[in-house]
PDB file of C-alpha atoms in Angstrom:
ATOM      1  CA  MET A   1      98.934  70.229  97.151  1.00 45.00           C
ATOM      2  CA  VAL A   2      96.057  70.947  99.627  1.00 47.00           C
ATOM      3  CA  ARG A   3      94.495  74.400  99.426  1.00 40.00           C
ATOM      4  CA  THR A   4      95.408  76.907 102.123  1.00 53.00           C
ATOM      5  CA  GLU A   5      93.984  80.308 103.113  1.00 53.00           C
ATOM      6  CA  GLY A   6      96.674  82.343 101.371  1.00 53.00           C
ATOM      7  CA  ASP A   7      97.818  80.093  98.532  1.00 50.00           C
ATOM      8  CA  THR A   8      98.596  81.427  95.070  1.00 50.00           C
ATOM      9  CA  TRP A   9      98.388  80.015  91.573  1.00 45.00           C
ATOM     10  CA  ASP A  10      98.640  80.932  87.881  1.00 49.00           C
ATOM     11  CA  LEU A  11      96.935  79.573  84.763  1.00 53.00           C
ATOM     12  CA  ALA A  12      99.215  76.543  84.603  1.00 53.00           C
ATOM     13  CA  ASN A  13      98.903  75.192  88.112  1.00 48.00           C
ATOM     14  CA  SER A  14      96.440  74.471  90.950  1.00 46.00           C
ATOM     15  CA  VAL A  15      92.998  75.976  90.648  1.00 52.00           C
ATOM     16  CA  GLY A  16      94.210  78.260  87.910  1.00 64.00           C
ATOM     17  CA  VAL A  17      94.445  75.279  85.600  1.00 83.00           C
ATOM     18  CA  THR A  18      90.635  75.027  85.607  1.00 83.00           C
ATOM     19  CA  ALA A  19      90.346  78.357  83.830  1.00 89.00           C
ATOM     20  CA  THR A  20      92.555  76.978  81.051  1.00 91.00           C
ATOM     21  CA  MET A  21      90.574  73.764  80.977  1.00 88.00           C
ATOM     22  CA  VAL A  22      87.271  75.590  80.532  1.00 91.00           C
ATOM     23  CA  ALA A  23      88.709  77.844  77.818  1.00 94.00           C
ATOM     24  CA  ALA A  24      89.911  74.770  76.007  1.00 92.00           C
ATOM     25  CA  ALA A  25      86.416  73.295  76.133  1.00 91.00           C
ATOM     26  CA  ARG A  26      84.990  76.578  74.785  1.00 95.00           C
ATOM     27  CA  ALA A  27      87.516  76.516  71.970  1.00 95.00           C
ATOM     28  CA  ALA A  28      86.596  72.941  71.015  1.00 93.00           C
ATOM     29  CA  ALA A  29      82.885  73.786  71.217  1.00 94.00           C
ATOM     30  CA  THR A  30      83.442  76.815  68.901  1.00 96.00           C
ATOM     31  CA  ARG A  31      84.954  74.426  66.292  1.00 94.00           C
ATOM     32  CA  ARG A  32      81.793  72.348  65.909  1.00 92.00           C
ATOM     33  CA  SER A  33      79.603  72.551  62.888  1.00 92.00           C
ATOM     34  CA  GLN A  34      76.655  73.837  64.854  1.00 93.00           C
ATOM     35  CA  PRO A  35      78.295  75.536  67.893  1.00 95.00           C
ATOM     36  CA  VAL A  36      76.190  76.632  70.835  1.00 96.00           C
ATOM     37  CA  ILE A  37      78.708  79.343  71.608  1.00 96.00           C
ATOM     38  CA  ASN A  38      81.310  81.316  69.618  1.00 96.00           C
ATOM     39  CA  ASP A  39      84.575  82.180  71.451  1.00 97.00           C
ATOM     40  CA  PRO A  40      87.255  82.925  68.805  1.00 97.00           C
ATOM     41  CA  PHE A  41      89.699  83.986  71.533  1.00 98.00           C
ATOM     42  CA  ALA A  42      89.618  80.808  73.581  1.00 97.00           C
ATOM     43  CA  GLU A  43      92.073  78.761  71.523  1.00 97.00           C
ATOM     44  CA  PRO A  44      94.814  81.444  71.212  1.00 97.00           C
ATOM     45  CA  LEU A  45      94.527  82.060  74.960  1.00 96.00           C
ATOM     46  CA  VAL A  46      94.924  78.366  75.708  1.00 95.00           C
ATOM     47  CA  ARG A  47      97.873  78.081  73.351  1.00 96.00           C
ATOM     48  CA  ALA A  48      99.516  81.008  75.077  1.00 94.00           C
ATOM     49  CA  VAL A  49      99.237  79.228  78.481  1.00 93.00           C
ATOM     50  CA  GLY A  50     101.013  76.270  76.908  1.00 92.00           C
ATOM     51  CA  ILE A  51      99.570  73.152  78.632  1.00 90.00           C
ATOM     52  CA  ASP A  52      99.765  70.404  75.997  1.00 89.00           C
ATOM     53  CA  VAL A  53      96.598  68.482  76.803  1.00 87.00           C
ATOM     54  CA  PHE A  54      94.476  71.657  76.797  1.00 89.00           C
ATOM     55  CA  THR A  55      96.079  72.836  73.564  1.00 92.00           C
ATOM     56  CA  ARG A  56      95.072  69.530  71.982  1.00 89.00           C
ATOM     57  CA  ILE A  57      91.528  69.773  73.281  1.00 89.00           C
ATOM     58  CA  ALA A  58      91.234  73.367  72.003  1.00 92.00           C
ATOM     59  CA  ALA A  59      92.496  72.256  68.596  1.00 92.00           C
ATOM     60  CA  GLY A  60      89.894  69.471  68.388  1.00 88.00           C
ATOM     61  CA  GLU A  61      92.447  66.716  68.612  1.00 84.00           C
ATOM     62  CA  LEU A  62      90.887  64.903  71.623  1.00 73.00           C
ATOM     63  CA  ASP A  63      87.376  64.332  70.352  1.00 62.00           C
ATOM     64  CA  ALA A  64      87.908  60.574  70.595  1.00 37.00           C
ATOM     65  CA  VAL A  65      88.804  60.889  74.275  1.00 50.00           C
ATOM     66  CA  GLU A  66      85.672  62.927  74.888  1.00 50.00           C
ATOM     67  CA  ALA A  67      83.533  60.365  73.168  1.00 35.00           C
ATOM     68  CA  GLN A  68      84.848  57.769  75.608  1.00 34.00           C
ATOM     69  CA  GLY A  69      83.749  59.857  78.561  1.00 40.00           C
ATOM     70  CA  GLY A  70      85.951  62.894  78.457  1.00 46.00           C
ATOM     71  CA  VAL A  71      89.250  63.588  80.135  1.00 42.00           C
ATOM     72  CA  GLY A  72      87.927  63.374  83.699  1.00 46.00           C
ATOM     73  CA  PHE A  73      84.495  64.844  82.939  1.00 56.00           C
ATOM     74  CA  PRO A  74      81.788  63.142  80.878  1.00 55.00           C
ATOM     75  CA  ARG A  75      81.002  65.326  77.839  1.00 81.00           C
ATOM     76  CA  MET A  76      83.342  67.999  79.172  1.00 83.00           C
ATOM     77  CA  ILE A  77      83.095  70.157  76.024  1.00 89.00           C
ATOM     78  CA  ASP A  78      79.269  70.142  76.051  1.00 89.00           C
ATOM     79  CA  THR A  79      79.188  70.861  79.794  1.00 89.00           C
ATOM     80  CA  PHE A  80      81.277  74.022  79.605  1.00 92.00           C
ATOM     81  CA  ALA A  81      79.687  75.104  76.305  1.00 94.00           C
ATOM     82  CA  ALA A  82      76.232  74.859  77.891  1.00 95.00           C
ATOM     83  CA  ARG A  83      77.493  76.762  80.937  1.00 96.00           C
ATOM     84  CA  ALA A  84      78.921  79.503  78.758  1.00 97.00           C
ATOM     85  CA  ARG A  85      75.703  79.765  76.795  1.00 98.00           C
ATOM     86  CA  PHE A  86      73.693  80.011  80.033  1.00 98.00           C
ATOM     87  CA  TYR A  87      75.754  83.020  81.189  1.00 98.00           C
ATOM     88  CA  ASP A  88      75.904  84.610  77.716  1.00 98.00           C
ATOM     89  CA  ASP A  89      72.100  84.508  77.626  1.00 98.00           C
ATOM     90  CA  TYR A  90      72.011  85.970  81.160  1.00 98.00           C
ATOM     91  CA  PHE A  91      74.021  88.981  80.067  1.00 98.00           C
ATOM     92  CA  ALA A  92      71.852  89.445  76.995  1.00 98.00           C
ATOM     93  CA  GLU A  93      68.753  89.534  79.191  1.00 98.00           C
ATOM     94  CA  ALA A  94      70.378  91.924  81.640  1.00 98.00           C
ATOM     95  CA  GLY A  95      71.249  94.250  78.759  1.00 98.00           C
ATOM     96  CA  LYS A  96      67.652  94.178  77.482  1.00 98.00           C
ATOM     97  CA  ALA A  97      66.509  95.030  80.997  1.00 98.00           C
ATOM     98  CA  GLY A  98      68.641  98.212  80.896  1.00 98.00           C
ATOM     99  CA  LEU A  99      71.654  97.207  83.073  1.00 98.00           C
ATOM    100  CA  ARG A 100      74.813  98.917  81.867  1.00 98.00           C
ATOM    101  CA  GLN A 101      77.236  97.932  84.641  1.00 98.00           C
ATOM    102  CA  VAL A 102      78.729  94.438  84.657  1.00 98.00           C
ATOM    103  CA  VAL A 103      81.164  92.781  87.062  1.00 98.00           C
ATOM    104  CA  ILE A 104      82.788  89.446  86.280  1.00 98.00           C
ATOM    105  CA  LEU A 105      84.292  87.847  89.382  1.00 98.00           C
ATOM    106  CA  ALA A 106      87.397  85.656  88.902  1.00 94.00           C
ATOM    107  CA  SER A 107      87.180  86.121  85.167  1.00 94.00           C
ATOM    108  CA  GLY A 108      90.069  83.728  84.293  1.00 93.00           C
ATOM    109  CA  LEU A 109      90.325  83.363  80.488  1.00 95.00           C
ATOM    110  CA  ASP A 110      86.774  84.575  79.921  1.00 94.00           C
ATOM    111  CA  SER A 111      86.696  86.895  76.897  1.00 96.00           C
ATOM    112  CA  ARG A 112      83.155  88.265  77.180  1.00 98.00           C
ATOM    113  CA  PRO A 113      84.322  91.871  77.231  1.00 98.00           C
ATOM    114  CA  TYR A 114      85.706  91.200  73.755  1.00 98.00           C
ATOM    115  CA  ARG A 115      83.286  88.673  72.163  1.00 97.00           C
ATOM    116  CA  LEU A 116      79.826  89.710  73.322  1.00 98.00           C
ATOM    117  CA  SER A 117      77.762  92.491  71.778  1.00 97.00           C
ATOM    118  CA  TRP A 118      77.170  94.867  74.669  1.00 98.00           C
ATOM    119  CA  PRO A 119      74.578  97.703  74.600  1.00 98.00           C
ATOM    120  CA  THR A 120      75.990 101.161  74.121  1.00 98.00           C
ATOM    121  CA  GLY A 121      77.118 102.665  77.446  1.00 98.00           C
ATOM    122  CA  THR A 122      77.958  99.342  79.082  1.00 98.00           C
ATOM    123  CA  THR A 123      81.000  99.185  81.430  1.00 98.00           C
ATOM    124  CA  VAL A 124      82.459  95.701  82.108  1.00 98.00           C
ATOM    125  CA  TYR A 125      84.639  95.223  85.152  1.00 98.00           C
ATOM    126  CA  GLU A 126      86.783  92.090  85.287  1.00 98.00           C
ATOM    127  CA  ILE A 127      88.242  90.946  88.636  1.00 97.00           C
ATOM    128  CA  ASP A 128      91.017  88.322  88.963  1.00 94.00           C
ATOM    129  CA  GLN A 129      94.501  88.013  90.275  1.00 91.00           C
ATOM    130  CA  PRO A 130      96.845  90.661  88.838  1.00 92.00           C
ATOM    131  CA  GLU A 131      98.997  88.107  86.992  1.00 91.00           C
ATOM    132  CA  VAL A 132      95.931  86.547  85.313  1.00 92.00           C
ATOM    133  CA  ILE A 133      94.587  89.927  84.283  1.00 93.00           C
ATOM    134  CA  GLU A 134      97.938  90.973  82.875  1.00 93.00           C
ATOM    135  CA  PHE A 135      98.428  87.720  80.944  1.00 93.00           C
ATOM    136  CA  LYS A 136      95.035  87.818  79.319  1.00 95.00           C
ATOM    137  CA  THR A 137      95.123  91.526  78.521  1.00 95.00           C
ATOM    138  CA  ALA A 138      98.580  91.262  76.934  1.00 95.00           C
ATOM    139  CA  THR A 139      97.680  88.124  74.937  1.00 96.00           C
ATOM    140  CA  LEU A 140      94.487  89.647  73.550  1.00 97.00           C
ATOM    141  CA  SER A 141      96.268  92.856  72.714  1.00 96.00           C
ATOM    142  CA  LYS A 142      98.790  90.922  70.643  1.00 96.00           C
ATOM    143  CA  LEU A 143      95.880  89.348  68.784  1.00 95.00           C
ATOM    144  CA  GLY A 144      94.565  92.824  67.932  1.00 96.00           C
ATOM    145  CA  ALA A 145      91.415  92.185  69.984  1.00 97.00           C
ATOM    146  CA  ALA A 146      89.456  95.175  71.152  1.00 97.00           C
ATOM    147  CA  PRO A 147      86.773  95.293  73.879  1.00 98.00           C
ATOM    148  CA  THR A 148      83.215  95.744  72.719  1.00 98.00           C
ATOM    149  CA  ALA A 149      82.332  97.802  75.836  1.00 98.00           C
ATOM    150  CA  GLU A 150      84.103 100.095  78.236  1.00 98.00           C
ATOM    151  CA  HIS A 151      86.488  97.589  79.804  1.00 98.00           C
ATOM    152  CA  ARG A 152      88.058  98.047  83.237  1.00 98.00           C
ATOM    153  CA  ALA A 153      90.300  95.270  84.546  1.00 97.00           C
ATOM    154  CA  VAL A 154      90.711  95.014  88.302  1.00 98.00           C
ATOM    155  CA  GLY A 155      93.692  92.993  89.439  1.00 95.00           C
ATOM    156  CA  VAL A 156      92.928  91.709  92.951  1.00 94.00           C
ATOM    157  CA  ASP A 157      92.472  88.408  94.719  1.00 89.00           C
ATOM    158  CA  LEU A 158      88.824  87.755  95.748  1.00 89.00           C
ATOM    159  CA  ARG A 159      90.094  86.846  99.217  1.00 85.00           C
ATOM    160  CA  ASP A 160      91.385  90.424  99.606  1.00 89.00           C
ATOM    161  CA  ASP A 161      89.493  93.753  99.685  1.00 95.00           C
ATOM    162  CA  TRP A 162      88.151  93.558  96.186  1.00 97.00           C
ATOM    163  CA  PRO A 163      85.164  95.847  96.826  1.00 98.00           C
ATOM    164  CA  ALA A 164      87.575  98.730  97.534  1.00 98.00           C
ATOM    165  CA  ALA A 165      89.519  97.977  94.327  1.00 98.00           C
ATOM    166  CA  LEU A 166      86.304  97.743  92.341  1.00 98.00           C
ATOM    167  CA  GLY A 167      85.183 101.092  93.735  1.00 98.00           C
ATOM    168  CA  GLN A 168      88.486 102.701  92.845  1.00 98.00           C
ATOM    169  CA  ALA A 169      88.000 101.450  89.264  1.00 98.00           C
ATOM    170  CA  GLY A 170      84.705 103.303  89.101  1.00 98.00           C
ATOM    171  CA  HIS A 171      81.962 100.932  90.042  1.00 98.00           C
ATOM    172  CA  ASP A 172      78.834 102.747  91.130  1.00 98.00           C
ATOM    173  CA  PRO A 173      76.858 100.809  93.838  1.00 98.00           C
ATOM    174  CA  SER A 174      73.877 103.153  93.364  1.00 98.00           C
ATOM    175  CA  ALA A 175      73.333 101.809  89.831  1.00 98.00           C
ATOM    176  CA  PRO A 176      72.133  98.239  89.163  1.00 98.00           C
ATOM    177  CA  THR A 177      74.859  95.748  88.384  1.00 98.00           C
ATOM    178  CA  ALA A 178      74.861  92.425  86.506  1.00 99.00           C
ATOM    179  CA  TRP A 179      77.250  90.203  88.446  1.00 99.00           C
ATOM    180  CA  LEU A 180      78.745  86.912  87.269  1.00 98.00           C
ATOM    181  CA  ALA A 181      80.425  84.315  89.507  1.00 98.00           C
ATOM    182  CA  GLU A 182      81.209  81.534  86.956  1.00 96.00           C
ATOM    183  CA  GLY A 183      83.190  78.628  88.343  1.00 92.00           C
ATOM    184  CA  VAL A 184      83.949  80.537  91.584  1.00 92.00           C
ATOM    185  CA  LEU A 185      81.577  79.176  94.219  1.00 94.00           C
ATOM    186  CA  ILE A 186      82.156  75.484  93.548  1.00 89.00           C
ATOM    187  CA  GLY A 187      84.585  74.856  96.317  1.00 86.00           C
ATOM    188  CA  PHE A 188      87.451  77.013  95.183  1.00 84.00           C
ATOM    189  CA  LEU A 189      86.992  79.443  98.111  1.00 86.00           C
ATOM    190  CA  PRO A 190      86.712  78.576 101.851  1.00 86.00           C
ATOM    191  CA  PRO A 191      83.066  78.441 102.931  1.00 89.00           C
ATOM    192  CA  GLU A 192      83.388  81.581 105.025  1.00 91.00           C
ATOM    193  CA  ALA A 193      84.941  83.406 102.001  1.00 90.00           C
ATOM    194  CA  GLU A 194      81.996  82.379  99.878  1.00 94.00           C
ATOM    195  CA  VAL A 195      79.559  84.032 102.320  1.00 95.00           C
ATOM    196  CA  ARG A 196      81.796  87.103 102.541  1.00 95.00           C
ATOM    197  CA  LEU A 197      81.849  87.410  98.733  1.00 97.00           C
ATOM    198  CA  LEU A 198      78.085  87.068  98.475  1.00 98.00           C
ATOM    199  CA  ASP A 199      77.519  89.609 101.282  1.00 98.00           C
ATOM    200  CA  ASN A 200      79.848  92.045  99.488  1.00 98.00           C
ATOM    201  CA  VAL A 201      77.872  91.602  96.244  1.00 98.00           C
ATOM    202  CA  ILE A 202      74.637  92.183  98.111  1.00 98.00           C
ATOM    203  CA  ALA A 203      75.977  95.307  99.743  1.00 98.00           C
ATOM    204  CA  LEU A 204      77.211  96.697  96.443  1.00 98.00           C
ATOM    205  CA  SER A 205      73.921  96.046  94.554  1.00 98.00           C
ATOM    206  CA  ALA A 206      71.218  98.545  93.947  1.00 98.00           C
ATOM    207  CA  ALA A 207      67.642  97.386  93.407  1.00 98.00           C
ATOM    208  CA  GLY A 208      67.352  95.695  90.013  1.00 98.00           C
ATOM    209  CA  SER A 209      70.834  94.204  90.220  1.00 98.00           C
ATOM    210  CA  ARG A 210      71.293  90.613  89.067  1.00 98.00           C
ATOM    211  CA  LEU A 211      73.668  87.772  89.892  1.00 98.00           C
ATOM    212  CA  ALA A 212      74.340  84.559  88.001  1.00 98.00           C
ATOM    213  CA  ALA A 213      76.455  81.805  89.539  1.00 98.00           C
ATOM    214  CA  ASP A 214      77.101  78.094  89.782  1.00 97.00           C
ATOM    215  CA  TYR A 215      77.527  76.614  93.278  1.00 95.00           C
ATOM    216  CA  GLY A 216      78.167  73.441  95.203  1.00 89.00           C
ATOM    217  CA  THR A 217      81.434  71.562  95.105  1.00 79.00           C
ATOM    218  CA  ILE A 218      83.154  69.497  92.466  1.00 69.00           C
ATOM    219  CA  THR A 219      84.595  67.133  95.093  1.00 64.00           C
ATOM    220  CA  GLY A 220      82.494  65.914  97.961  1.00 56.00           C
ATOM    221  CA  SER A 221      83.737  64.493 101.260  1.00 57.00           C
ATOM    222  CA  SER A 222      82.148  61.033 100.874  1.00 58.00           C
ATOM    223  CA  GLN A 223      84.283  57.999 100.106  1.00 64.00           C
ATOM    224  CA  GLU A 224      82.591  57.636  96.736  1.00 64.00           C
ATOM    225  CA  SER A 225      83.312  61.241  95.872  1.00 61.00           C
ATOM    226  CA  GLN A 226      86.960  60.883  96.861  1.00 64.00           C
ATOM    227  CA  GLN A 227      87.271  57.708  94.806  1.00 70.00           C
ATOM    228  CA  GLN A 228      85.776  59.520  91.850  1.00 69.00           C
ATOM    229  CA  ALA A 229      88.201  62.440  92.285  1.00 67.00           C
ATOM    230  CA  ARG A 230      91.084  59.944  92.236  1.00 72.00           C
ATOM    231  CA  ARG A 231      89.764  58.474  88.982  1.00 71.00           C
ATOM    232  CA  ILE A 232      89.608  61.941  87.454  1.00 71.00           C
ATOM    233  CA  THR A 233      93.128  62.715  88.605  1.00 70.00           C
ATOM    234  CA  GLU A 234      94.408  59.513  86.950  1.00 75.00           C
ATOM    235  CA  SER A 235      92.585  60.384  83.776  1.00 71.00           C
ATOM    236  CA  TRP A 236      94.441  63.724  83.630  1.00 72.00           C
ATOM    237  CA  ARG A 237      97.748  62.044  84.459  1.00 73.00           C
ATOM    238  CA  ARG A 238      97.300  59.666  81.531  1.00 72.00           C
ATOM    239  CA  GLN A 239      97.118  62.757  79.362  1.00 72.00           C
ATOM    240  CA  GLY A 240     100.344  64.206  80.877  1.00 74.00           C
ATOM    241  CA  LEU A 241      98.776  66.621  83.346  1.00 75.00           C
ATOM    242  CA  ASP A 242      99.482  66.406  87.069  1.00 73.00           C
ATOM    243  CA  LEU A 243      96.183  67.806  88.418  1.00 72.00           C
ATOM    244  CA  ASP A 244      94.943  66.469  91.771  1.00 71.00           C
ATOM    245  CA  THR A 245      91.256  67.447  91.559  1.00 69.00           C
ATOM    246  CA  ALA A 246      90.516  66.563  95.170  1.00 67.00           C
ATOM    247  CA  ALA A 247      93.092  69.149  96.243  1.00 68.00           C
ATOM    248  CA  LEU A 248      91.496  71.979  94.301  1.00 74.00           C
ATOM    249  CA  THR A 249      88.674  72.613  96.750  1.00 73.00           C
ATOM    250  CA  TYR A 250      88.425  73.681 100.359  1.00 74.00           C
ATOM    251  CA  PRO A 251      86.777  71.300 102.794  1.00 74.00           C
ATOM    252  CA  GLY A 252      83.594  72.190 104.644  1.00 76.00           C
ATOM    253  CA  GLU A 253      79.920  72.805 103.972  1.00 81.00           C
ATOM    254  CA  HIS A 254      79.696  75.088 100.937  1.00 87.00           C
ATOM    255  CA  THR A 255      77.122  77.799 100.468  1.00 93.00           C
ATOM    256  CA  ASP A 256      73.691  77.351  98.891  1.00 96.00           C
ATOM    257  CA  VAL A 257      73.910  80.577  96.860  1.00 97.00           C
ATOM    258  CA  ALA A 258      70.286  80.640  95.846  1.00 98.00           C
ATOM    259  CA  GLU A 259      69.127  80.180  99.435  1.00 98.00           C
ATOM    260  CA  HIS A 260      71.525  82.869 100.700  1.00 98.00           C
ATOM    261  CA  LEU A 261      70.348  85.415  98.129  1.00 98.00           C
ATOM    262  CA  GLN A 262      66.692  84.616  98.820  1.00 98.00           C
ATOM    263  CA  ALA A 263      67.241  85.269 102.523  1.00 98.00           C
ATOM    264  CA  HIS A 264      68.555  88.714 101.624  1.00 98.00           C
ATOM    265  CA  GLY A 265      65.589  89.787  99.425  1.00 97.00           C
ATOM    266  CA  TRP A 266      66.670  88.523  96.045  1.00 98.00           C
ATOM    267  CA  GLN A 267      64.430  86.436  93.744  1.00 98.00           C
ATOM    268  CA  PRO A 268      66.385  83.361  92.576  1.00 98.00           C
ATOM    269  CA  ALA A 269      65.683  81.027  89.650  1.00 98.00           C
ATOM    270  CA  ARG A 270      67.453  77.725  90.043  1.00 98.00           C
ATOM    271  CA  SER A 271      68.697  75.401  87.283  1.00 97.00           C
ATOM    272  CA  GLN A 272      70.678  72.146  86.982  1.00 94.00           C
ATOM    273  CA  LEU A 273      73.088  71.130  84.300  1.00 92.00           C
ATOM    274  CA  ALA A 274      70.384  69.108  82.538  1.00 91.00           C
ATOM    275  CA  ASP A 275      68.410  72.354  82.190  1.00 95.00           C
ATOM    276  CA  LEU A 276      71.409  74.081  80.610  1.00 95.00           C
ATOM    277  CA  PHE A 277      71.822  71.244  78.102  1.00 94.00           C
ATOM    278  CA  ALA A 278      68.179  71.510  77.125  1.00 95.00           C
ATOM    279  CA  ALA A 279      68.337  75.299  76.707  1.00 97.00           C
ATOM    280  CA  ALA A 280      71.428  74.964  74.483  1.00 96.00           C
ATOM    281  CA  GLY A 281      69.771  72.306  72.333  1.00 96.00           C
ATOM    282  CA  LEU A 282      72.314  69.607  73.368  1.00 94.00           C
ATOM    283  CA  ALA A 283      71.483  65.918  73.706  1.00 91.00           C
ATOM    284  CA  SER A 284      70.360  64.972  77.216  1.00 90.00           C
ATOM    285  CA  LEU A 285      72.774  63.634  79.766  1.00 82.00           C
ATOM    286  CA  GLY A 286      72.575  59.906  80.363  1.00 80.00           C
ATOM    287  CA  ASP A 287      71.965  58.479  83.808  1.00 76.00           C
ATOM    288  CA  ALA A 288      75.653  57.744  84.407  1.00 65.00           C
ATOM    289  CA  GLU A 289      76.677  61.188  83.181  1.00 68.00           C
ATOM    290  CA  GLN A 290      74.363  62.832  85.667  1.00 67.00           C
ATOM    291  CA  GLN A 291      76.457  61.331  88.438  1.00 64.00           C
ATOM    292  CA  ALA A 292      79.673  63.128  87.284  1.00 64.00           C
ATOM    293  CA  PRO A 293      81.026  66.002  89.425  1.00 61.00           C
ATOM    294  CA  ALA A 294      80.005  68.709  86.943  1.00 62.00           C
ATOM    295  CA  ALA A 295      76.454  67.412  86.846  1.00 68.00           C
ATOM    296  CA  THR A 296      75.963  67.879  90.608  1.00 78.00           C
ATOM    297  CA  ILE A 297      76.636  71.610  90.482  1.00 89.00           C
ATOM    298  CA  SER A 298      73.593  73.947  90.747  1.00 95.00           C
ATOM    299  CA  PHE A 299      73.034  77.175  88.877  1.00 97.00           C
ATOM    300  CA  VAL A 300      71.148  80.361  89.755  1.00 98.00           C
ATOM    301  CA  ARG A 301      70.074  83.640  88.279  1.00 98.00           C
ATOM    302  CA  ALA A 302      68.741  86.100  90.833  1.00 98.00           C
ATOM    303  CA  ILE A 303      67.335  89.590  90.861  1.00 98.00           C
ATOM    304  CA  LYS A 304      67.494  92.020  93.761  1.00 98.00           C
ATOM    305  CA  THR A 305      64.019  93.361  94.385  1.00 92.00           C
TER     306      THR A 305
END
């Protein structure tokens, strides 16, 4: 199904499936003998969603598939483990710099409010669709999980007036904020909505605020990109999942987040997936692996001066 301006989803269909996929990768990475991340809540959250292929990935039962190139993404588990580590380190640095206000945009099955060690006095705001927030909060509550910071969940679609909802939840735009847009600006919003989201972040950020994000698009418009998307879709179907990857993203020229922030007075530091692998101590990507969709995404950490 092609994305439309007002479409909806949950954690078992359309773009919502990607949140479950990423959580499954984090769960599998956590199982390794020398894990680069530790997310004890990822596997139970994936099991609660109930998609068979992701449950098997989370349980470590599809390592052989990953060794053959992954289920659609080369080294999928390493890719999302490295990404998670990149953002975990970002929050650690923000905390050391004195930031005590955190906003996670489109948090999906992210469990950072529960699994990271936050400095005393930190408030973590999570924004996602109400159904996603409700599902995750209820599932973690059944597990007996407790937030490690002041946790305020904000159930609102990012295409709606989320700044107002965030303000009602207590966010203070006069204090610096550490923002995270993980897996949000990679084609899952219309181009104009990406700019609107960034402009809202900029407007709500005091001096010293920070933003970390990945950006680009996981499916390009070229014939080669479309063929690659079809191959990925067939890979998922062989595993019993009907997920049309080409239909997950909106068409158009997507935003260079680092460039946009720099134009508005922020200082960006850019990275590529290969840099994240190196920082996490993972084996380098091969030449063929660097042509995969996930390897073409860019990353940025930026500070508002």
